[in-house]
Coordinates of N, CA, C and O in Angstrom, one line a residue:
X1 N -42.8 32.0 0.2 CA -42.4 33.3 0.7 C -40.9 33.5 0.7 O -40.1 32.6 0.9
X2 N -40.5 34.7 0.3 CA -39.0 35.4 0.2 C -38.7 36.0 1.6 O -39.7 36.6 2.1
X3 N -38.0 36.0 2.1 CA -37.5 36.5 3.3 C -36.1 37.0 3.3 O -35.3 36.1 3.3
X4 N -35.1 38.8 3.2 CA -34.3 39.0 3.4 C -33.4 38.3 4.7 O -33.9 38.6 5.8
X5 N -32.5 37.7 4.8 CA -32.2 37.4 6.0 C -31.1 38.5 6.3 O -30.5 38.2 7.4
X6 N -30.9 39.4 5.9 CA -29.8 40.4 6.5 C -28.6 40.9 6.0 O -27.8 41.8 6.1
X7 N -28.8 39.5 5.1 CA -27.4 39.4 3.7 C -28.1 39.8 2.5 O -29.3 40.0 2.4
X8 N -27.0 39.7 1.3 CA -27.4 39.8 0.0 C -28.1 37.9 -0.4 O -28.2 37.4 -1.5
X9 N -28.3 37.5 0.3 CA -28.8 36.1 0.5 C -30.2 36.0 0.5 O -30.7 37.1 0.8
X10 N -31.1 35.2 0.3 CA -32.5 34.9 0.0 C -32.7 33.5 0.6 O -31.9 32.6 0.2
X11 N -33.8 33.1 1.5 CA -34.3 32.1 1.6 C -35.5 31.7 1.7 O -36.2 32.6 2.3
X12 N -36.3 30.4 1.3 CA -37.1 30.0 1.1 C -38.3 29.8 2.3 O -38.5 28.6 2.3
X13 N -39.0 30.3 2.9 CA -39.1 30.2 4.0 C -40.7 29.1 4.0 O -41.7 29.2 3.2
X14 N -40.6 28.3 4.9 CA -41.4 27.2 5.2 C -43.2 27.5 5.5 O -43.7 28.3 6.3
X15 N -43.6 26.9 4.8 CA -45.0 27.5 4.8 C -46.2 26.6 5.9 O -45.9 25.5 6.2
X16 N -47.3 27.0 6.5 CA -47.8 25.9 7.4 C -49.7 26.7 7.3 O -50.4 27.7 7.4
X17 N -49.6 26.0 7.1 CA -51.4 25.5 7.2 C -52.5 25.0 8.3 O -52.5 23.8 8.6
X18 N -53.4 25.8 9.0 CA -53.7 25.5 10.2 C -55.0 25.3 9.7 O -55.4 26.0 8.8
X19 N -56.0 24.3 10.2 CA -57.0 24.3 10.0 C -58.1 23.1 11.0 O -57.4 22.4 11.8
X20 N -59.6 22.7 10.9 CA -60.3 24.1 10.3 C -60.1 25.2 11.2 O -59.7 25.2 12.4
X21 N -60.4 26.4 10.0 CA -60.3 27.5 11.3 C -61.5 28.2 10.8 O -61.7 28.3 9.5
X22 N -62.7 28.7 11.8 CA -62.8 27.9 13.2 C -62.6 26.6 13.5 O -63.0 25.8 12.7
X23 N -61.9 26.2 14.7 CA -62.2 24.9 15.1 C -63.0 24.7 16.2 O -63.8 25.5 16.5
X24 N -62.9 23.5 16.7 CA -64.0 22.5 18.0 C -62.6 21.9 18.9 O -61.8 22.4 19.7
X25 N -62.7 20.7 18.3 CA -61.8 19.6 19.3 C -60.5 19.1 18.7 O -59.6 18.4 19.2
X26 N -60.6 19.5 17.5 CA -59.0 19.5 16.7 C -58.6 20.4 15.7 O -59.1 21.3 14.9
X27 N -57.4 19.8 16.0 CA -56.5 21.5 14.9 C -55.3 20.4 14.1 O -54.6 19.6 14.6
X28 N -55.5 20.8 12.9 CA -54.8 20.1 11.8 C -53.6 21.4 11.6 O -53.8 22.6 11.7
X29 N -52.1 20.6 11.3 CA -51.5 21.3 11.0 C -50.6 20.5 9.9 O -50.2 19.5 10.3
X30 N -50.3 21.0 8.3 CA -49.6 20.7 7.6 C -48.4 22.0 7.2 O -48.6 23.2 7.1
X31 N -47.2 21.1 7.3 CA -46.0 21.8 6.9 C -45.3 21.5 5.9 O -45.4 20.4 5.3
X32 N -44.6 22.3 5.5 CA -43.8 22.0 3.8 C -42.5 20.7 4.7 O -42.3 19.6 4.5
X33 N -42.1 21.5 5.7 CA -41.2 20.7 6.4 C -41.1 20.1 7.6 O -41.6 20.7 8.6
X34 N -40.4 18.8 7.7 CA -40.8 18.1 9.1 C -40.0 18.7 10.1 O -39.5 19.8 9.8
X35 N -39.9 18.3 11.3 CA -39.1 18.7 12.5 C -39.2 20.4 12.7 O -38.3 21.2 13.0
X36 N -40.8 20.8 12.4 CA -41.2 22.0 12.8 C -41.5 22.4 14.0 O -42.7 22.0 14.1
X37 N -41.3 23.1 15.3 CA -41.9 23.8 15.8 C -43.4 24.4 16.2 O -43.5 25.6 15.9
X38 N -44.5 23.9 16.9 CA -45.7 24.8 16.6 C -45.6 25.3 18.3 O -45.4 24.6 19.3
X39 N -46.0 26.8 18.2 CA -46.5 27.2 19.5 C -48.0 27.4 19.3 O -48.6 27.2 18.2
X40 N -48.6 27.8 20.6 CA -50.1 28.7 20.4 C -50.6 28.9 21.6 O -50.9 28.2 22.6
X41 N -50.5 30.3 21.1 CA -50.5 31.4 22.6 C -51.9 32.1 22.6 O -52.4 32.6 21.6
X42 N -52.6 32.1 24.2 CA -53.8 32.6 23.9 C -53.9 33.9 23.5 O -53.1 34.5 22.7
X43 N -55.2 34.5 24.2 CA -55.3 36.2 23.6 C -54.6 37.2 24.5 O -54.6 38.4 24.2
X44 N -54.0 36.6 25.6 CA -53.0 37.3 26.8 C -51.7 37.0 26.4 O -50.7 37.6 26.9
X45 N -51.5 36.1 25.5 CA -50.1 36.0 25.5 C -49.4 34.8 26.0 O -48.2 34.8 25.8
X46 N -50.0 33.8 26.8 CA -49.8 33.0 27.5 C -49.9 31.8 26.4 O -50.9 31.5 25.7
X47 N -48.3 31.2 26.4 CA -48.3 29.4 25.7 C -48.9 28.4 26.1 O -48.6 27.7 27.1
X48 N -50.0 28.4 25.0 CA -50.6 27.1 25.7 C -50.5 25.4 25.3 O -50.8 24.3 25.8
X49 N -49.8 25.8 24.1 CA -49.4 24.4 23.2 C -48.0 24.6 22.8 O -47.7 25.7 22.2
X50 N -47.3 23.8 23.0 CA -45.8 23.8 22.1 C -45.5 22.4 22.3 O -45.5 21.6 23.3
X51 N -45.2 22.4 20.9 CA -44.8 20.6 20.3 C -44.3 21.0 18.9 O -44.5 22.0 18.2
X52 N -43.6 19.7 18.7 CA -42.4 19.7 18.3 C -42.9 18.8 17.2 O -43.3 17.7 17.7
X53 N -42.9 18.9 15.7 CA -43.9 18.3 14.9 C -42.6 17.7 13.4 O -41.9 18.0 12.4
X54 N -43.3 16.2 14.3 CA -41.8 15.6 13.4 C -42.2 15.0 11.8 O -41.5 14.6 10.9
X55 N -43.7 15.1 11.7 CA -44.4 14.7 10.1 C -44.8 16.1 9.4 O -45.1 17.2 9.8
X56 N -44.7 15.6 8.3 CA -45.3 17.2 7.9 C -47.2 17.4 7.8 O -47.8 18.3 7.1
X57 N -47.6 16.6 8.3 CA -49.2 16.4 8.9 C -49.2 16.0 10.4 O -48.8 15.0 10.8
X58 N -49.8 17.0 11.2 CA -49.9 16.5 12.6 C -51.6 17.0 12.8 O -52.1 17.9 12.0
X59 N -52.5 16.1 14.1 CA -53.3 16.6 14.8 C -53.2 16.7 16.0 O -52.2 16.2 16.6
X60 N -53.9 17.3 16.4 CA -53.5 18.0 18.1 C -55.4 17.7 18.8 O -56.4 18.2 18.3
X61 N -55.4 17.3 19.5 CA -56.8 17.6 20.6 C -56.3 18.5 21.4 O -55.3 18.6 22.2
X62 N -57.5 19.3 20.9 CA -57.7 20.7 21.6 C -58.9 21.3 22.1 O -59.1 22.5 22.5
X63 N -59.8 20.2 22.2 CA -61.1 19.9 23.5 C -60.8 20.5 24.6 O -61.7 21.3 25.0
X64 N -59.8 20.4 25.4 CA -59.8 21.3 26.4 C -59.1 23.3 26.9 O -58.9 24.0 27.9
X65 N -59.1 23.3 25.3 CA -58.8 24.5 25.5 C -60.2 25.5 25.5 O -61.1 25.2 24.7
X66 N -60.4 26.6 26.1 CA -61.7 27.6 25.9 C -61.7 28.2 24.4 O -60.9 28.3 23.4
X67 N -62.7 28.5 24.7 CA -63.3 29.1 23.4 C -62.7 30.4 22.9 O -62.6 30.9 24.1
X68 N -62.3 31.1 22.3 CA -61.8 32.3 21.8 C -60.6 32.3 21.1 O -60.2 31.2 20.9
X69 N -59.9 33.2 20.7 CA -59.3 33.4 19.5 C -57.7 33.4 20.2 O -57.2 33.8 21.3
X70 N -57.3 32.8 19.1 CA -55.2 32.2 19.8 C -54.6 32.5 18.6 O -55.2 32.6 17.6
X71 N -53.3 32.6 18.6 CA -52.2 32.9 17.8 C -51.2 32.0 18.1 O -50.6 31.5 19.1
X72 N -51.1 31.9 16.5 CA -50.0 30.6 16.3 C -48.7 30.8 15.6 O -48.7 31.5 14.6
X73 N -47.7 30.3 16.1 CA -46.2 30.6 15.3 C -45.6 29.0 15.0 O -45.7 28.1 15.9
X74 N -45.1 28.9 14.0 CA -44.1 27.9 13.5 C -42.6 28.2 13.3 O -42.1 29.2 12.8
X75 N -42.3 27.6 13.6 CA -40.4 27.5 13.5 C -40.0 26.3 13.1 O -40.3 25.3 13.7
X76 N -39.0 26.5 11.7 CA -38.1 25.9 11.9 C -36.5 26.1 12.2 O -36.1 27.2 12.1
X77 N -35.9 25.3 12.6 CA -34.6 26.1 12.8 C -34.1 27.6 13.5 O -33.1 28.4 13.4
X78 N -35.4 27.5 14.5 CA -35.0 28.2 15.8 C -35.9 29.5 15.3 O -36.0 30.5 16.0
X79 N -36.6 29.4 13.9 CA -36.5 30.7 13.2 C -38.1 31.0 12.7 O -38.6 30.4 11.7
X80 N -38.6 31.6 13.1 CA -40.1 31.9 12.7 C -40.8 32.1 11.0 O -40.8 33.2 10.4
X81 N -41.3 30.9 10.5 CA -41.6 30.9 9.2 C -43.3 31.1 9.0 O -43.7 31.4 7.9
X82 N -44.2 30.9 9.8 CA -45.2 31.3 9.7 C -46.0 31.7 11.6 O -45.8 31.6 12.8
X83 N -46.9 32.1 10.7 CA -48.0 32.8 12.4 C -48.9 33.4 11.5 O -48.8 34.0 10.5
X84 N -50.3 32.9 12.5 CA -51.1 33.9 12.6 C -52.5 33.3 13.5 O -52.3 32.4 14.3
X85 N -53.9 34.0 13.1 CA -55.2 33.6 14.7 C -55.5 32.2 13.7 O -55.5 31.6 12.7
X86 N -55.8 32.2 15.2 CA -56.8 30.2 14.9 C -57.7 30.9 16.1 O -57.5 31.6 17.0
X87 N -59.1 30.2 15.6 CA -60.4 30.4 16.3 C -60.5 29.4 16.7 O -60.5 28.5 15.8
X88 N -60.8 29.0 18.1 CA -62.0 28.0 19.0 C -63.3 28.6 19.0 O -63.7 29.8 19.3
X89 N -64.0 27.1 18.7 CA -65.6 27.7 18.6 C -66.2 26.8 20.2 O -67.4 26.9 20.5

């Protein structure tokens, strides 16, 4: 992905992979880059996971979260490089 940042400048912006989606009791996240950022906020808006993801493959248990649909954002560098829904089944 190309991203204007505000200048005549261009950067490369960091890509992340959530899966499976739907999930159950875990959530796979692969990143181009380490020392990423993941949040994920339910369908109110409310953070329910934030960690700090220092491989560029992480799993997360997520058994105790309910069932329905969340939104996810990645950062690196303070700066939002990907988002979007992840489903609990």
């Amino acid at each position: 992905f190309l991203s204007n940042v505000g200048e005549s400048n261009y950067m490369l912006l960091s890509e992340s992979i959530i899966y499976p989606n739907p999930g159950a009791d875990r959530l796979n996240i692969e990143t181009t880059s380490g020392n990423t950022l993941f949040r994920l906020y339910d369908s109110s808006g409310k953070l329910v996971i934030e960690k700090r993801i220092q491989d560029k493959k992480s799993e997360f248990n997520v058994s105790e979260l309910a069932p329905g649909i969340y939104l996810y954002q990645t950062l690196v560098n303070d700066k939002a490089v990907s988002s979007g829904k992840w489903v609990k089944r």
